[in-house]
Amino acid sequence: MTNNNPYNLIPLKPTGRNETDTANTYSPEDMVQIYEQQFLTEVPEDKITEFLPFLKDFYDIDDYTLDVSAVIFEAIADSCIIYNHKVKVGRYQILEGLVKEEIEEDENYKEDEGSEDKQEQAYTLECKRTFFINDIEMPYRFNLFIHGDSYSTLTKRNSLLEKIYWFVSDGFEEHVLGNPEDTESLASINEQLVSLGIREMDLTTIHELVDYVEDSIIDDDMVETLNKILDDAE
């Protein structure tokens, strides 16, 4: 920290100029770092009005670029910023082998005399996807149910991330009105987050986190692996 850099900002190398030639442009990874410093750098209250102009000047960023930056950061899938919590998707694991499930045949299907194909087989598969919140590893185990071209997931209730999912899925009112000894509360979730070195989350952040997890547990690489497993089973 120096007089020229009193907020200890990280020098980054811009990739060039934007179309109007009014500000430097940065790689997505660099923009994330700039964004984090904008919101996470501890600034004394009497210096707040000075910080933002200094940040803009330090990185040679114009007002317009900084104003639209939130849209840019939201589009960075592998470095997602959710209300100051950096969430990343990690590896997946197939924990147990494919299990065939007995599905009761649809009566309408049986009565369809023109149909000669067999009803599609259903399978379940135990899986785990690892997530990171501020670089803290968070496991997320789930049972994958596959039936034809569709699938659904049923999440465990053991890890903190799984508990967060059920806190949102079960509904906030149920946690308020139910037995607090049997359910997780926002306070107990935040207590566990803080114990891991992760900042507390409000309800909006919790819901954003669960939406992100649900959108990310199955990716193209995992689908390719699952298709191979299904092909071998058939």
PDB file of C-alpha atoms in Angstrom:
ATOM      1  CA  MET A   1       0.000   0.000   0.000  1.00  0.00           C
ATOM      2  CA  THR A   2       1.504   3.298  -1.115  1.00  0.00           C
ATOM      3  CA  ASN A   3       0.443   6.903  -1.534  1.00  0.00           C
ATOM      4  CA  ASN A   4      -0.084   6.177  -5.236  1.00  0.00           C
ATOM      5  CA  ASN A   5      -2.146   3.090  -4.416  1.00  0.00           C
ATOM      6  CA  PRO A   6      -3.681   3.679  -0.953  1.00  0.00           C
ATOM      7  CA  TYR A   7      -6.357   0.983  -1.436  1.00  0.00           C
ATOM      8  CA  ASN A   8      -3.829  -1.677  -2.476  1.00  0.00           C
ATOM      9  CA  LEU A   9      -5.556  -2.360  -5.814  1.00  0.00           C
ATOM     10  CA  ILE A  10      -4.040  -5.052  -8.033  1.00  0.00           C
ATOM     11  CA  PRO A  11      -2.412  -3.703 -11.214  1.00  0.00           C
ATOM     12  CA  LEU A  12      -3.895  -5.457 -14.253  1.00  0.00           C
ATOM     13  CA  LYS A  13      -2.883  -5.248 -17.885  1.00  0.00           C
ATOM     14  CA  PRO A  14      -5.723  -4.122 -20.182  1.00  0.00           C
ATOM     15  CA  THR A  15      -6.239  -5.967 -23.457  1.00  0.00           C
ATOM     16  CA  GLY A  16      -6.884  -2.823 -25.492  1.00  0.00           C
ATOM     17  CA  ARG A  17      -9.402  -0.053 -26.072  1.00  0.00           C
ATOM     18  CA  ASN A  18     -13.128  -0.278 -26.557  1.00  0.00           C
ATOM     19  CA  GLU A  19     -14.994   0.845 -29.680  1.00  0.00           C
ATOM     20  CA  THR A  20     -15.226   4.472 -28.608  1.00  0.00           C
ATOM     21  CA  ASP A  21     -11.589   4.515 -27.494  1.00  0.00           C
ATOM     22  CA  THR A  22     -12.531   6.016 -24.139  1.00  0.00           C
ATOM     23  CA  ALA A  23     -11.541   3.251 -21.733  1.00  0.00           C
ATOM     24  CA  ASN A  24      -9.325   0.248 -21.411  1.00  0.00           C
ATOM     25  CA  THR A  25     -10.901  -3.191 -21.853  1.00  0.00           C
ATOM     26  CA  TYR A  26      -9.946  -6.166 -19.703  1.00  0.00           C
ATOM     27  CA  SER A  27     -10.297  -9.929 -19.893  1.00  0.00           C
ATOM     28  CA  PRO A  28     -13.302 -11.429 -18.027  1.00  0.00           C
ATOM     29  CA  GLU A  29     -11.010 -12.699 -15.273  1.00  0.00           C
ATOM     30  CA  ASP A  30      -9.521  -9.230 -14.832  1.00  0.00           C
ATOM     31  CA  MET A  31     -12.973  -7.639 -14.788  1.00  0.00           C
ATOM     32  CA  VAL A  32     -14.001  -9.991 -11.994  1.00  0.00           C
ATOM     33  CA  GLN A  33     -11.017  -8.870  -9.932  1.00  0.00           C
ATOM     34  CA  ILE A  34     -11.847  -5.223 -10.569  1.00  0.00           C
ATOM     35  CA  TYR A  35     -15.479  -5.871  -9.618  1.00  0.00           C
ATOM     36  CA  GLU A  36     -14.468  -7.631  -6.407  1.00  0.00           C
ATOM     37  CA  GLN A  37     -12.192  -4.799  -5.417  1.00  0.00           C
ATOM     38  CA  GLN A  38     -14.917  -2.266  -6.125  1.00  0.00           C
ATOM     39  CA  PHE A  39     -17.237  -3.950  -3.626  1.00  0.00           C
ATOM     40  CA  LEU A  40     -14.964  -5.859  -1.248  1.00  0.00           C
ATOM     41  CA  THR A  41     -12.141  -3.407  -0.581  1.00  0.00           C
ATOM     42  CA  GLU A  42     -12.464  -2.041   2.936  1.00  0.00           C
ATOM     43  CA  VAL A  43     -12.713   1.715   2.628  1.00  0.00           C
ATOM     44  CA  PRO A  44     -12.938   4.090   5.620  1.00  0.00           C
ATOM     45  CA  GLU A  45     -16.268   5.898   5.717  1.00  0.00           C
ATOM     46  CA  ASP A  46     -14.627   9.302   5.321  1.00  0.00           C
ATOM     47  CA  LYS A  47     -12.875   8.044   2.148  1.00  0.00           C
ATOM     48  CA  ILE A  48     -15.850   6.443   0.376  1.00  0.00           C
ATOM     49  CA  THR A  49     -16.476   9.439  -1.872  1.00  0.00           C
ATOM     50  CA  GLU A  50     -12.832   9.304  -2.962  1.00  0.00           C
ATOM     51  CA  PHE A  51     -12.631   5.565  -3.611  1.00  0.00           C
ATOM     52  CA  LEU A  52     -14.761   5.197  -6.737  1.00  0.00           C
ATOM     53  CA  PRO A  53     -13.040   8.025  -8.650  1.00  0.00           C
ATOM     54  CA  PHE A  54      -9.695   6.543  -7.629  1.00  0.00           C
ATOM     55  CA  LEU A  55     -10.769   3.081  -8.838  1.00  0.00           C
ATOM     56  CA  LYS A  56     -11.861   4.482 -12.203  1.00  0.00           C
ATOM     57  CA  ASP A  57      -8.659   6.438 -12.598  1.00  0.00           C
ATOM     58  CA  PHE A  58      -6.429   3.536 -11.490  1.00  0.00           C
ATOM     59  CA  TYR A  59      -7.856   1.187 -14.138  1.00  0.00           C
ATOM     60  CA  ASP A  60      -8.670   3.928 -16.669  1.00  0.00           C
ATOM     61  CA  ILE A  61     -12.354   2.956 -16.655  1.00  0.00           C
ATOM     62  CA  ASP A  62     -15.016   5.392 -17.812  1.00  0.00           C
ATOM     63  CA  ASP A  63     -18.385   5.886 -16.113  1.00  0.00           C
ATOM     64  CA  TYR A  64     -20.335   3.928 -18.731  1.00  0.00           C
ATOM     65  CA  THR A  65     -18.097   0.859 -18.570  1.00  0.00           C
ATOM     66  CA  LEU A  66     -18.368   0.739 -14.787  1.00  0.00           C
ATOM     67  CA  ASP A  67     -22.161   1.173 -14.860  1.00  0.00           C
ATOM     68  CA  VAL A  68     -22.724  -1.781 -17.219  1.00  0.00           C
ATOM     69  CA  SER A  69     -20.106  -3.983 -15.584  1.00  0.00           C
ATOM     70  CA  ALA A  70     -22.673  -5.867 -13.496  1.00  0.00           C
ATOM     71  CA  VAL A  71     -24.230  -7.231 -16.701  1.00  0.00           C
ATOM     72  CA  ILE A  72     -20.819  -8.353 -17.923  1.00  0.00           C
ATOM     73  CA  PHE A  73     -19.995 -10.144 -14.674  1.00  0.00           C
ATOM     74  CA  GLU A  74     -23.342 -11.945 -14.610  1.00  0.00           C
ATOM     75  CA  ALA A  75     -22.500 -13.456 -17.999  1.00  0.00           C
ATOM     76  CA  ILE A  76     -19.221 -14.961 -16.797  1.00  0.00           C
ATOM     77  CA  ALA A  77     -20.386 -18.522 -16.096  1.00  0.00           C
ATOM     78  CA  ASP A  78     -17.194 -19.969 -14.591  1.00  0.00           C
ATOM     79  CA  SER A  79     -16.636 -17.010 -12.244  1.00  0.00           C
ATOM     80  CA  CYS A  80     -20.191 -16.224 -11.234  1.00  0.00           C
ATOM     81  CA  ILE A  81     -20.590 -13.402  -8.731  1.00  0.00           C
ATOM     82  CA  ILE A  82     -23.726 -13.769  -6.616  1.00  0.00           C
ATOM     83  CA  TYR A  83     -24.089 -10.720  -4.426  1.00  0.00           C
ATOM     84  CA  ASN A  84     -20.390 -10.632  -3.538  1.00  0.00           C
ATOM     85  CA  HIS A  85     -20.128 -14.430  -3.139  1.00  0.00           C
ATOM     86  CA  LYS A  86     -17.945 -15.927  -5.855  1.00  0.00           C
ATOM     87  CA  VAL A  87     -19.459 -19.276  -6.838  1.00  0.00           C
ATOM     88  CA  LYS A  88     -17.774 -21.722  -9.195  1.00  0.00           C
ATOM     89  CA  VAL A  89     -18.713 -25.143 -10.536  1.00  0.00           C
ATOM     90  CA  GLY A  90     -16.257 -27.952  -9.847  1.00  0.00           C
ATOM     91  CA  ARG A  91     -15.928 -31.565 -10.921  1.00  0.00           C
ATOM     92  CA  TYR A  92     -18.639 -34.212 -10.948  1.00  0.00           C
ATOM     93  CA  GLN A  93     -18.455 -37.835  -9.745  1.00  0.00           C
ATOM     94  CA  ILE A  94     -20.552 -40.931 -10.437  1.00  0.00           C
ATOM     95  CA  LEU A  95     -20.709 -42.481  -6.971  1.00  0.00           C
ATOM     96  CA  GLU A  96     -22.602 -45.715  -7.656  1.00  0.00           C
ATOM     97  CA  GLY A  97     -23.536 -47.786 -10.676  1.00  0.00           C
ATOM     98  CA  LEU A  98     -26.688 -47.485 -12.737  1.00  0.00           C
ATOM     99  CA  VAL A  99     -29.788 -49.023 -11.131  1.00  0.00           C
ATOM    100  CA  LYS A 100     -32.821 -50.084 -13.161  1.00  0.00           C
ATOM    101  CA  GLU A 101     -36.132 -48.828 -11.810  1.00  0.00           C
ATOM    102  CA  GLU A 102     -39.489 -50.516 -12.252  1.00  0.00           C
ATOM    103  CA  ILE A 103     -41.961 -48.108 -13.829  1.00  0.00           C
ATOM    104  CA  GLU A 104     -45.655 -48.939 -13.901  1.00  0.00           C
ATOM    105  CA  GLU A 105     -46.771 -48.988 -17.521  1.00  0.00           C
ATOM    106  CA  ASP A 106     -49.184 -46.244 -18.511  1.00  0.00           C
ATOM    107  CA  GLU A 107     -52.687 -47.619 -19.216  1.00  0.00           C
ATOM    108  CA  ASN A 108     -53.138 -45.357 -22.234  1.00  0.00           C
ATOM    109  CA  TYR A 109     -49.844 -46.640 -23.596  1.00  0.00           C
ATOM    110  CA  LYS A 110     -50.926 -50.278 -23.246  1.00  0.00           C
ATOM    111  CA  GLU A 111     -54.233 -49.600 -24.997  1.00  0.00           C
ATOM    112  CA  ASP A 112     -52.503 -47.978 -27.953  1.00  0.00           C
ATOM    113  CA  GLU A 113     -52.597 -50.889 -30.415  1.00  0.00           C
ATOM    114  CA  GLY A 114     -50.510 -48.976 -32.933  1.00  0.00           C
ATOM    115  CA  SER A 115     -47.559 -48.804 -30.585  1.00  0.00           C
ATOM    116  CA  GLU A 116     -45.130 -51.688 -30.846  1.00  0.00           C
ATOM    117  CA  ASP A 117     -42.163 -50.194 -28.994  1.00  0.00           C
ATOM    118  CA  LYS A 118     -41.479 -51.077 -25.387  1.00  0.00           C
ATOM    119  CA  GLN A 119     -41.914 -48.414 -22.754  1.00  0.00           C
ATOM    120  CA  GLU A 120     -38.631 -46.610 -22.089  1.00  0.00           C
ATOM    121  CA  GLN A 121     -36.563 -47.955 -19.209  1.00  0.00           C
ATOM    122  CA  ALA A 122     -35.927 -45.812 -16.149  1.00  0.00           C
ATOM    123  CA  TYR A 123     -32.662 -45.662 -14.179  1.00  0.00           C
ATOM    124  CA  THR A 124     -31.273 -44.012 -11.067  1.00  0.00           C
ATOM    125  CA  LEU A 125     -27.691 -43.001 -10.481  1.00  0.00           C
ATOM    126  CA  GLU A 126     -25.947 -41.614  -7.400  1.00  0.00           C
ATOM    127  CA  CYS A 127     -23.876 -38.536  -8.301  1.00  0.00           C
ATOM    128  CA  LYS A 128     -21.942 -35.690  -6.723  1.00  0.00           C
ATOM    129  CA  ARG A 129     -21.103 -32.252  -8.040  1.00  0.00           C
ATOM    130  CA  THR A 130     -18.547 -30.088  -6.261  1.00  0.00           C
ATOM    131  CA  PHE A 131     -19.075 -26.340  -6.008  1.00  0.00           C
ATOM    132  CA  PHE A 132     -16.818 -23.628  -4.629  1.00  0.00           C
ATOM    133  CA  ILE A 133     -17.933 -20.553  -2.708  1.00  0.00           C
ATOM    134  CA  ASN A 134     -15.048 -18.117  -2.308  1.00  0.00           C
ATOM    135  CA  ASP A 135     -12.759 -21.088  -3.062  1.00  0.00           C
ATOM    136  CA  ILE A 136     -14.273 -23.163  -0.212  1.00  0.00           C
ATOM    137  CA  GLU A 137     -15.184 -26.651  -1.503  1.00  0.00           C
ATOM    138  CA  MET A 138     -18.896 -27.474  -1.116  1.00  0.00           C
ATOM    139  CA  PRO A 139     -20.062 -31.026  -2.017  1.00  0.00           C
ATOM    140  CA  TYR A 140     -23.547 -31.556  -3.427  1.00  0.00           C
ATOM    141  CA  ARG A 141     -24.789 -35.153  -3.637  1.00  0.00           C
ATOM    142  CA  PHE A 142     -27.934 -36.107  -5.514  1.00  0.00           C
ATOM    143  CA  ASN A 143     -29.827 -39.063  -6.927  1.00  0.00           C
ATOM    144  CA  LEU A 144     -30.313 -38.717 -10.687  1.00  0.00           C
ATOM    145  CA  PHE A 145     -33.522 -40.247 -12.077  1.00  0.00           C
ATOM    146  CA  ILE A 146     -33.405 -40.851 -15.855  1.00  0.00           C
ATOM    147  CA  HIS A 147     -36.469 -41.815 -17.875  1.00  0.00           C
ATOM    148  CA  GLY A 148     -36.152 -41.611 -21.645  1.00  0.00           C
ATOM    149  CA  ASP A 149     -34.972 -38.138 -22.603  1.00  0.00           C
ATOM    150  CA  SER A 150     -35.974 -36.566 -19.299  1.00  0.00           C
ATOM    151  CA  TYR A 151     -34.300 -36.534 -15.915  1.00  0.00           C
ATOM    152  CA  SER A 152     -34.862 -35.215 -12.404  1.00  0.00           C
ATOM    153  CA  THR A 153     -32.713 -34.958  -9.302  1.00  0.00           C
ATOM    154  CA  LEU A 154     -33.303 -35.631  -5.629  1.00  0.00           C
ATOM    155  CA  THR A 155     -30.753 -33.981  -3.375  1.00  0.00           C
ATOM    156  CA  LYS A 156     -29.353 -35.403  -0.157  1.00  0.00           C
ATOM    157  CA  ARG A 157     -29.646 -33.527   3.156  1.00  0.00           C
ATOM    158  CA  ASN A 158     -26.171 -33.923   4.604  1.00  0.00           C
ATOM    159  CA  SER A 159     -23.759 -31.244   3.392  1.00  0.00           C
ATOM    160  CA  LEU A 160     -24.286 -27.532   4.001  1.00  0.00           C
ATOM    161  CA  LEU A 161     -25.012 -26.858   0.327  1.00  0.00           C
ATOM    162  CA  GLU A 162     -27.623 -29.638   0.336  1.00  0.00           C
ATOM    163  CA  LYS A 163     -29.208 -28.151   3.471  1.00  0.00           C
ATOM    164  CA  ILE A 164     -29.321 -24.754   1.776  1.00  0.00           C
ATOM    165  CA  TYR A 165     -31.152 -26.331  -1.171  1.00  0.00           C
ATOM    166  CA  TRP A 166     -33.795 -27.865   1.099  1.00  0.00           C
ATOM    167  CA  PHE A 167     -34.124 -24.645   3.091  1.00  0.00           C
ATOM    168  CA  VAL A 168     -35.221 -22.941  -0.140  1.00  0.00           C
ATOM    169  CA  SER A 169     -37.143 -25.929  -1.528  1.00  0.00           C
ATOM    170  CA  ASP A 170     -39.204 -26.503   1.623  1.00  0.00           C
ATOM    171  CA  GLY A 171     -40.174 -22.853   1.815  1.00  0.00           C
ATOM    172  CA  PHE A 172     -39.208 -20.087   4.208  1.00  0.00           C
ATOM    173  CA  GLU A 173     -42.589 -20.096   5.999  1.00  0.00           C
ATOM    174  CA  GLU A 174     -42.197 -23.764   6.924  1.00  0.00           C
ATOM    175  CA  HIS A 175     -38.891 -22.999   8.606  1.00  0.00           C
ATOM    176  CA  VAL A 176     -40.408 -20.124  10.548  1.00  0.00           C
ATOM    177  CA  LEU A 177     -43.551 -21.993  11.649  1.00  0.00           C
ATOM    178  CA  GLY A 178     -42.083 -25.486  12.036  1.00  0.00           C
ATOM    179  CA  ASN A 179     -39.972 -26.992  14.773  1.00  0.00           C
ATOM    180  CA  PRO A 180     -36.610 -25.168  14.684  1.00  0.00           C
ATOM    181  CA  GLU A 181     -34.892 -28.291  16.011  1.00  0.00           C
ATOM    182  CA  ASP A 182     -36.004 -30.274  12.943  1.00  0.00           C
ATOM    183  CA  THR A 183     -35.236 -27.693  10.262  1.00  0.00           C
ATOM    184  CA  GLU A 184     -32.452 -25.368   9.222  1.00  0.00           C
ATOM    185  CA  SER A 185     -32.971 -21.656   9.692  1.00  0.00           C
ATOM    186  CA  LEU A 186     -31.309 -18.741   7.942  1.00  0.00           C
ATOM    187  CA  ALA A 187     -29.428 -18.041  11.158  1.00  0.00           C
ATOM    188  CA  SER A 188     -28.133 -21.616  11.468  1.00  0.00           C
ATOM    189  CA  ILE A 189     -27.105 -21.670   7.793  1.00  0.00           C
ATOM    190  CA  ASN A 190     -25.191 -18.423   8.196  1.00  0.00           C
ATOM    191  CA  GLU A 191     -23.560 -19.725  11.356  1.00  0.00           C
ATOM    192  CA  GLN A 192     -22.251 -22.726   9.391  1.00  0.00           C
ATOM    193  CA  LEU A 193     -21.138 -20.495   6.486  1.00  0.00           C
ATOM    194  CA  VAL A 194     -19.196 -18.226   8.833  1.00  0.00           C
ATOM    195  CA  SER A 195     -17.542 -21.257  10.447  1.00  0.00           C
ATOM    196  CA  LEU A 196     -16.182 -22.115   6.975  1.00  0.00           C
ATOM    197  CA  GLY A 197     -14.918 -18.595   6.410  1.00  0.00           C
ATOM    198  CA  ILE A 198     -17.782 -17.614   4.049  1.00  0.00           C
ATOM    199  CA  ARG A 199     -19.674 -14.356   4.501  1.00  0.00           C
ATOM    200  CA  GLU A 200     -23.293 -14.483   5.643  1.00  0.00           C
ATOM    201  CA  MET A 201     -26.038 -14.577   2.996  1.00  0.00           C
ATOM    202  CA  ASP A 202     -29.447 -12.953   2.977  1.00  0.00           C
ATOM    203  CA  LEU A 203     -32.542 -14.712   1.602  1.00  0.00           C
ATOM    204  CA  THR A 204     -32.116 -13.235  -1.866  1.00  0.00           C
ATOM    205  CA  THR A 205     -28.554 -14.509  -2.070  1.00  0.00           C
ATOM    206  CA  ILE A 206     -29.595 -17.950  -0.803  1.00  0.00           C
ATOM    207  CA  HIS A 207     -32.218 -18.232  -3.552  1.00  0.00           C
ATOM    208  CA  GLU A 208     -29.761 -17.025  -6.202  1.00  0.00           C
ATOM    209  CA  LEU A 209     -27.255 -19.632  -5.009  1.00  0.00           C
ATOM    210  CA  VAL A 210     -29.786 -22.479  -5.250  1.00  0.00           C
ATOM    211  CA  ASP A 211     -30.861 -21.357  -8.740  1.00  0.00           C
ATOM    212  CA  TYR A 212     -27.214 -21.366  -9.821  1.00  0.00           C
ATOM    213  CA  VAL A 213     -26.626 -24.842  -8.359  1.00  0.00           C
ATOM    214  CA  GLU A 214     -29.712 -26.306 -10.042  1.00  0.00           C
ATOM    215  CA  ASP A 215     -28.659 -24.837 -13.387  1.00  0.00           C
ATOM    216  CA  SER A 216     -25.119 -26.197 -13.055  1.00  0.00           C
ATOM    217  CA  ILE A 217     -25.279 -29.735 -11.621  1.00  0.00           C
ATOM    218  CA  ILE A 218     -25.615 -31.322 -15.083  1.00  0.00           C
ATOM    219  CA  ASP A 219     -23.255 -30.075 -17.805  1.00  0.00           C
ATOM    220  CA  ASP A 220     -22.372 -31.239 -21.329  1.00  0.00           C
ATOM    221  CA  ASP A 221     -19.431 -33.330 -20.153  1.00  0.00           C
ATOM    222  CA  MET A 222     -21.594 -35.164 -17.634  1.00  0.00           C
ATOM    223  CA  VAL A 223     -24.364 -35.715 -20.208  1.00  0.00           C
ATOM    224  CA  GLU A 224     -21.840 -37.302 -22.562  1.00  0.00           C
ATOM    225  CA  THR A 225     -20.674 -39.654 -19.809  1.00  0.00           C
ATOM    226  CA  LEU A 226     -24.256 -40.527 -18.846  1.00  0.00           C
ATOM    227  CA  ASN A 227     -25.151 -41.327 -22.456  1.00  0.00           C
ATOM    228  CA  LYS A 228     -22.242 -43.776 -22.656  1.00  0.00           C
ATOM    229  CA  ILE A 229     -23.342 -45.436 -19.417  1.00  0.00           C
ATOM    230  CA  LEU A 230     -26.912 -45.740 -20.712  1.00  0.00           C
ATOM    231  CA  ASP A 231     -25.749 -47.127 -24.055  1.00  0.00           C
ATOM    232  CA  ASP A 232     -23.726 -49.812 -22.272  1.00  0.00           C
ATOM    233  CA  ALA A 233     -26.712 -50.691 -20.081  1.00  0.00           C
ATOM    234  CA  GLU A 234     -28.961 -51.189 -23.092  1.00  0.00           C
TER     235      GLU A 234
END
